[in-house]
XYZ file of C-alpha atoms in Angstrom:
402
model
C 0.000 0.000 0.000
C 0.828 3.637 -0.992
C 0.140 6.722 1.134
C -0.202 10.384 -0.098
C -0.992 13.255 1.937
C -1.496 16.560 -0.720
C -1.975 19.643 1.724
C -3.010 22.604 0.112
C -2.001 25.012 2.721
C -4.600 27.657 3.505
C -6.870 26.699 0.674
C -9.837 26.192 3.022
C -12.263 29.774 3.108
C -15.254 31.689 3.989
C -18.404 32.133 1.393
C -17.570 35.002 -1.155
C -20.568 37.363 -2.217
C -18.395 37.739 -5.245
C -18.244 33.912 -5.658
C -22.261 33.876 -5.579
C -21.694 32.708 -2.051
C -19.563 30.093 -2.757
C -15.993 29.717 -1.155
C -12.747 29.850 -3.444
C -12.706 25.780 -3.005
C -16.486 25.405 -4.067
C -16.089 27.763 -7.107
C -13.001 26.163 -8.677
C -12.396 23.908 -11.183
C -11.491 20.457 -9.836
C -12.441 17.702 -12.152
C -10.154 15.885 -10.321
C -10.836 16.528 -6.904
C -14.445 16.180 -7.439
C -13.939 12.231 -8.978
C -11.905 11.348 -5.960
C -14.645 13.181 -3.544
C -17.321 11.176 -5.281
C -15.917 7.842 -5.028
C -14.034 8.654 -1.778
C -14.978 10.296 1.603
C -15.445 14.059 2.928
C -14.859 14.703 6.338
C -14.049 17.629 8.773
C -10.948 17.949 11.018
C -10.147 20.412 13.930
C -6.198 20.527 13.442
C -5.679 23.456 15.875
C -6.084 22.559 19.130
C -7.849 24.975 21.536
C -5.367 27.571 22.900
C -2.919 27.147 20.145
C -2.150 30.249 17.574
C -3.549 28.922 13.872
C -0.361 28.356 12.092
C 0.819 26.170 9.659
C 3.515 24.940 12.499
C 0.695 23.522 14.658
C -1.483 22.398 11.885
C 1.014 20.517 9.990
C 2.265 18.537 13.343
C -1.266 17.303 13.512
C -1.830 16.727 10.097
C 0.991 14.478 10.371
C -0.052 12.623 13.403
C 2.089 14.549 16.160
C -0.666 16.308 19.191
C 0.898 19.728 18.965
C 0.213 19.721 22.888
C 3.274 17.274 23.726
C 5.320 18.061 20.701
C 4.831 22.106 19.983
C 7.861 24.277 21.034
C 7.550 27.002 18.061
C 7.592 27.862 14.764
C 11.484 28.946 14.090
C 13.097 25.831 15.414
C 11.343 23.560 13.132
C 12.640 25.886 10.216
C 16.172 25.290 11.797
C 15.828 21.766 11.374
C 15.264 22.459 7.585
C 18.524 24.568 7.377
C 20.671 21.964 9.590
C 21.324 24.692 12.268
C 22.150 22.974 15.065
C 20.483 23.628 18.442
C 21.156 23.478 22.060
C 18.848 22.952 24.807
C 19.822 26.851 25.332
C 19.191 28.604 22.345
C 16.455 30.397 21.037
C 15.361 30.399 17.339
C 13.283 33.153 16.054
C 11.706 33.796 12.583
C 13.175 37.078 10.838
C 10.912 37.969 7.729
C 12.319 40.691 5.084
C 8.963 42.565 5.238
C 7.865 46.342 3.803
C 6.814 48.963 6.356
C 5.483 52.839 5.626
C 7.797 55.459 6.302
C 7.522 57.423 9.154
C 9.902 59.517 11.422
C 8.973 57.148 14.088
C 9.461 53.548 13.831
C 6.784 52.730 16.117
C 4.370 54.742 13.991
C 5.330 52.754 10.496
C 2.318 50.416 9.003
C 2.975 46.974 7.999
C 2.154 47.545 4.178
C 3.520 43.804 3.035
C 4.480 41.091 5.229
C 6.810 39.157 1.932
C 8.553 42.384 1.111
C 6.794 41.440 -2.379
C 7.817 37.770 -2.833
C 11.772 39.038 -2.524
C 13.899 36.379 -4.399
C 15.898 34.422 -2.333
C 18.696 35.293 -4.320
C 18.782 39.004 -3.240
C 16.998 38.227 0.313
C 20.255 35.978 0.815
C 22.768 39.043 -0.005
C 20.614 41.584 2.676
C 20.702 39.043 5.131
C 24.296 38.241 5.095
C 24.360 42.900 4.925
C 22.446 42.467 8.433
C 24.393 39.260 9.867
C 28.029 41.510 9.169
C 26.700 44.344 10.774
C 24.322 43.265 13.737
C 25.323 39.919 13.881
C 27.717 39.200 17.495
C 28.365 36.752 19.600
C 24.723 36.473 21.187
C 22.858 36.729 17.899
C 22.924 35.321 14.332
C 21.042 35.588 10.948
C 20.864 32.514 8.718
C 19.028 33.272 5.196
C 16.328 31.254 4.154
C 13.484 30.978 1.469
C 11.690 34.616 -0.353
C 11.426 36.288 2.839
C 11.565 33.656 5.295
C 14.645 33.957 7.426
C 15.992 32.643 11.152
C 17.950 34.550 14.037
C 19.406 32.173 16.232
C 19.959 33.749 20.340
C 22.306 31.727 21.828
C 21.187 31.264 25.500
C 17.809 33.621 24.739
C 15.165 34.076 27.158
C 12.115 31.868 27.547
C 9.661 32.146 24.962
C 6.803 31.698 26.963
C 7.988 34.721 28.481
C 8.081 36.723 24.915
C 4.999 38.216 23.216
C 5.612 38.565 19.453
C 3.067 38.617 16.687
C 3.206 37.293 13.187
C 3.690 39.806 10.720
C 0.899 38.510 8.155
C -1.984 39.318 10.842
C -0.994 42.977 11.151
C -1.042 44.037 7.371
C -2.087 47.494 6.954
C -2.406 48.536 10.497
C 0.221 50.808 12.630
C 3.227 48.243 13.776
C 3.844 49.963 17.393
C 0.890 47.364 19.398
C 2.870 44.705 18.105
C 6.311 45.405 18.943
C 7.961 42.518 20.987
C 6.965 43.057 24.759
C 8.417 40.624 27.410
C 11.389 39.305 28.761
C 14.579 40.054 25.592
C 12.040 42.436 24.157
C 14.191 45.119 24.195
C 16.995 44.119 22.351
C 14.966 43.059 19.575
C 13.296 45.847 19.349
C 16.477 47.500 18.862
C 17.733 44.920 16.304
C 15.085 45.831 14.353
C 15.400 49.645 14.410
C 18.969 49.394 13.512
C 17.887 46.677 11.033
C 15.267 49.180 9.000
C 18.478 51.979 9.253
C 20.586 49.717 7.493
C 18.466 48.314 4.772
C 17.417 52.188 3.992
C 21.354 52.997 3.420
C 21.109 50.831 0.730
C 21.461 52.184 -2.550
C 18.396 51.855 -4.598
C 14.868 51.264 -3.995
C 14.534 48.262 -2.387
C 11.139 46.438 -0.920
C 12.748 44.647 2.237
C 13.402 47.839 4.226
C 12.718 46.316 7.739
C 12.992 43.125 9.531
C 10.185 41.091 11.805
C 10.850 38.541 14.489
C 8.375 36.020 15.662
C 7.696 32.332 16.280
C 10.303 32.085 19.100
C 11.020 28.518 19.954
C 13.098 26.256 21.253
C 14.474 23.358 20.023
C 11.845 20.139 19.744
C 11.729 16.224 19.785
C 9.499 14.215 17.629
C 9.611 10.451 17.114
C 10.852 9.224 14.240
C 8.195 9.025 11.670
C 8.794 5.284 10.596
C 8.787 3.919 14.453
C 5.451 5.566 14.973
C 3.594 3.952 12.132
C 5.854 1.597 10.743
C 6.252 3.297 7.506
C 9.350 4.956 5.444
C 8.238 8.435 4.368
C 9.377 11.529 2.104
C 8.369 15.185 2.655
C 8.204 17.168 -0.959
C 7.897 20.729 0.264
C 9.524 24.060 -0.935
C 9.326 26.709 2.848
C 11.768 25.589 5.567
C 8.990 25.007 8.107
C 7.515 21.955 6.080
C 11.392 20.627 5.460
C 12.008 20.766 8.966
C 9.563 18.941 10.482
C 9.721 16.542 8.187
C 13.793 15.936 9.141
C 12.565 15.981 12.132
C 10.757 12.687 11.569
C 13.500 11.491 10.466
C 11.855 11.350 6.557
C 13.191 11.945 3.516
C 13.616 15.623 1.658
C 13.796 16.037 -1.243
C 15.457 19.503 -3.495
C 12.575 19.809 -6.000
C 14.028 22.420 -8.818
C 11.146 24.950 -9.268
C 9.115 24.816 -5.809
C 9.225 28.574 -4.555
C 6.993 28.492 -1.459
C 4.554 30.991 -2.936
C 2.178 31.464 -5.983
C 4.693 31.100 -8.766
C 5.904 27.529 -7.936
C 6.319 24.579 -9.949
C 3.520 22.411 -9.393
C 3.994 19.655 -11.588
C 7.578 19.061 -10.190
C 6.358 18.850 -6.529
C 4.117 15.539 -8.305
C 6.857 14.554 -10.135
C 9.116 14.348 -6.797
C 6.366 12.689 -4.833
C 5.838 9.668 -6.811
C 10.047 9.093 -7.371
C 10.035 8.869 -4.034
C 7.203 6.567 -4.348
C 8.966 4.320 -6.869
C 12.097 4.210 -5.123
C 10.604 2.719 -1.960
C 9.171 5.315 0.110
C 5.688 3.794 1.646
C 4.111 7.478 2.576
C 4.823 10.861 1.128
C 3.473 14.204 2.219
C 3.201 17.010 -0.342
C 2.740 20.802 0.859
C 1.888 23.484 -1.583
C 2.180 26.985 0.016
C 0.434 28.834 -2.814
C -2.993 29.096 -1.472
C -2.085 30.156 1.783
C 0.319 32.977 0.004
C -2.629 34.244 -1.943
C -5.196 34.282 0.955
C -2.573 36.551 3.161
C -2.594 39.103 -0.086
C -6.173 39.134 -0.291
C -6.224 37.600 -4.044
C -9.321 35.715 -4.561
C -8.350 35.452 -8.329
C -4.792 33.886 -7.362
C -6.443 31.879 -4.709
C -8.303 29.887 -7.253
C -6.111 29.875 -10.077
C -3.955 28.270 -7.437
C -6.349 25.516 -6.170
C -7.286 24.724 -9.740
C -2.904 24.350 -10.534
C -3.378 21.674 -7.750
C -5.793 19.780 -8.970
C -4.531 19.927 -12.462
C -0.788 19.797 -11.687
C -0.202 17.464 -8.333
C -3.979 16.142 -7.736
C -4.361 14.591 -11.423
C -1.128 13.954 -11.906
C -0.458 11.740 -8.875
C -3.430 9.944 -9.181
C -1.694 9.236 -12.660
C 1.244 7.876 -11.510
C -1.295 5.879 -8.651
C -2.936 4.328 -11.262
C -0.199 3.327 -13.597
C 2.766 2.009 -10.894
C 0.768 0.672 -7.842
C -2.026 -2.014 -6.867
C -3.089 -0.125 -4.327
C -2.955 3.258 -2.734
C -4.555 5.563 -0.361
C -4.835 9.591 -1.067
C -5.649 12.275 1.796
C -6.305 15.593 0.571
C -6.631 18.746 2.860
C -5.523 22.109 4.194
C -4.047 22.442 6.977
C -6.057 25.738 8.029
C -8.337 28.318 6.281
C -6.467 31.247 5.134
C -9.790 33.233 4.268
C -8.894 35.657 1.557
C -11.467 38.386 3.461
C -9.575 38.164 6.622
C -5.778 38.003 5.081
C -4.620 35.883 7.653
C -4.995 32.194 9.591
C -8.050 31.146 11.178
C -8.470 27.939 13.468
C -11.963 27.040 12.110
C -12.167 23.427 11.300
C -11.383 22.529 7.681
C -12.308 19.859 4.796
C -10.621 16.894 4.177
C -11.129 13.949 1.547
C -9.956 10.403 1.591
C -10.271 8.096 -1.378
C -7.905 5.044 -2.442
C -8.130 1.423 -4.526
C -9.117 -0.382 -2.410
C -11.718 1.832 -1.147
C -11.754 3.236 2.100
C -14.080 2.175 4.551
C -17.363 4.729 4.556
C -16.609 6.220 0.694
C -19.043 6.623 -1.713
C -21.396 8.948 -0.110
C -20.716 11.180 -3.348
C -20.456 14.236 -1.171
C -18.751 17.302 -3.094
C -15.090 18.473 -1.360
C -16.505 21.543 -0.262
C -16.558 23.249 3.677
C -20.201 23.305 3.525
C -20.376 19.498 2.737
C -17.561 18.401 5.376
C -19.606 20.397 8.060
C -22.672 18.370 7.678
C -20.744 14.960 7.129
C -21.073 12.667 10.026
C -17.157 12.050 9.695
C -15.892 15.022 11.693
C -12.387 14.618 14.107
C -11.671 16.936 17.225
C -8.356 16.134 17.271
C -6.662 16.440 14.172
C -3.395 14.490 15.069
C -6.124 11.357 14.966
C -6.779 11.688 11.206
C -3.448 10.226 10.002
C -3.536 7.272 11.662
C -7.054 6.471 10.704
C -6.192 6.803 7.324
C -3.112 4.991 7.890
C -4.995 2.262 9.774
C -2.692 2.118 12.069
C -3.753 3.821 15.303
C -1.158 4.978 17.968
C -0.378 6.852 20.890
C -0.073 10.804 20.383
């Protein structure tokens, strides 16, 4: 038996009046999705637990079978994972996003206009961030460069996290940055790191997007279980953002480089397929794909993009996997879902419960209700999970301890 897991991250919305009333998911075009709803089964999934922040860190864990409650320590340590930074008990990782603020003569009184910094390449994010390493980097702090706008500062014996109130940059667009400043215990010095930061990306010559830098996600370092001694399985991660990459090291699973995944709406999506089933072929029993784009064009507010991009995935990694399915292996299992709604009306994460379908040859147990993949369908299904680090191994069939 094959396992997929194809996570559509943030693709899961609120009714549009533009739409006709219909969410983004509802509205698009998903031959493909639709044939595997039909013959499969629709579901709904809590995959934030109560008390947790919405975020693709905690949703993923549970999506993958890990209770965020015994395994959760932050966002920016799972991202070191991905880059091979190496942790100590001690250390504190934070998140440090390239981002684009107003001017204003005071810092405080700057509004966050664009949480990406525009989709900066990596390419040119890498040369700023080594710019800000050289000059605020010491012996306390350190910048390591990352994807687009997604970078890590690493505080070597920081302060306790639970003592440090940050806020992610994405749920603050448009509105006046000084309420969300760091407050708490190290506060201080990274609020001056990122004063000093904006200074030094505006000496640049040029005009240049990335003119400030954010912190949040504050972490320490985590330990999950090996991904193959919890279910008995070898598995691959195919993802493009560090976050995805890490936890999937983490797990001990395969990662592979896929040439042309970008982590936001202009990504290869046919390569991302491509990589899954290799790893497939070559042995791997499970294989978890993450696609950032629909998440990227909820946070901009682009109900155009938003579809275009859920359509790409069912054309691109949806159709195309169930290709390869067909054609290499006698049977297989397919779980398709987001791992939170990214509403495009709201710009940011929410932690309402979200969609999921489940299909495979041989059928799962319960398909064939013919229900359409759609949040209004999975909220009247009779399927519906509470805690969403439960669905993996019921779809596995292979039920475990969290």
């Amino acid at each position: 038996m094959k396992y997929v897991v194809i996570l559509a991250d943030g693709m899961a919305d609120y009714p549009c009046p533009s739409l006709g009333g219909l969410t983004p998911l509802a509205y698009a075009r998903t031959p493909n999705l639709d044939a595997l709803a039909h013959a499969g089964l629709v579901g709904e999934v809590r995959t934030v637990p109560p008390g947790f922040p919405p975020g693709s860190d905690v949703a993923n864990l549970a999506v993958l079978g890990y209770d965020p409650r015994r395994y959760y320590t932050g966002r920016a340590p799972l991202e070191a994972a991905s880059q091979g930074i190496e942790l100590s008990p001690a250390d504190l990782a934070l998140r440090c996003n390239l981002v684009t603020l107003s001017p204003a003569e005071e810092y405080a009184d700057r509004v966050m206009l664009d949480y990406s910094a525009g989709e900066i390449p990596t390419e040119r994010a890498e040369e700023l961030i080594a710019f800000l390493q050289e000059r605020l980097g010491d012996f306390r702090v350190r910048f390591y460069p990352g994807v687009s706008y997604r970078h890590l500062m690493i505080w070597r014996e920081g302060p306790d996290p639970d003592k440090l109130k940050l806020t992610p940059p994405h749920d603050i667009t448009g509105q006046r940055i000084g309420p969300y400043l760091p407050q708490g215990e190290g506060a201080e010095l990274l609020r001056e790191l990122m004063v000093r930061g904006a200074a030094l990306l505006a000496s640049l010559p040029g005009e240049n997007a990335a003119n400030a830098i954010w912190f949040w996600g504050a972490g320490r370092r985590p330990q999950l279980p090996l991904f193959r001694e919890r279910f008995g399985l070898t598995g691959a991660v195919v993802a493009a953002v560090d976050l995805i990459k890490g936890i999937g090291r983490l797990c001990g699973m395969r990662v592979p480089l896929v040439p042309g995944a970008t982590g936001n709406t202009r990504t290869d999506y046919r390569a991302k397929a491509q990589a899954a089933l290799k790893e497939l072929q070559e042995g791997a029993d499970f294989v978890f794909v993450h696609i950032e784009a629909p998440d990227e064009a909820g946070h901009q507010g682009d109900l155009e993009e938003k579809i275009r991009a859920i359509e790409s995935i069912d054309r691109l990694v949806v159709g195309e996997i169930l290709k390869g399915l067909w054609e290499s292996f006698p049977s297989w299992r397919v779980l398709v879902l987001p791992d939170h709604p990214t509403p495009v009306v709201r710009r940011t994460h929410t932690s309402d419960p979200v969609p999921f379908l489940a299909a495979g040859d041989p059928p799962l147990p319960g398909s064939g209700e013919g229900r359409p993949f759609t949040e209004e369908a999975a909220a009247s299904s009779s399927f519906k999970l509470e805690e969403g680090h439960r669905l993996l191994p019921w779809f596995l069939g292979k039920e475990t301890e969290n």
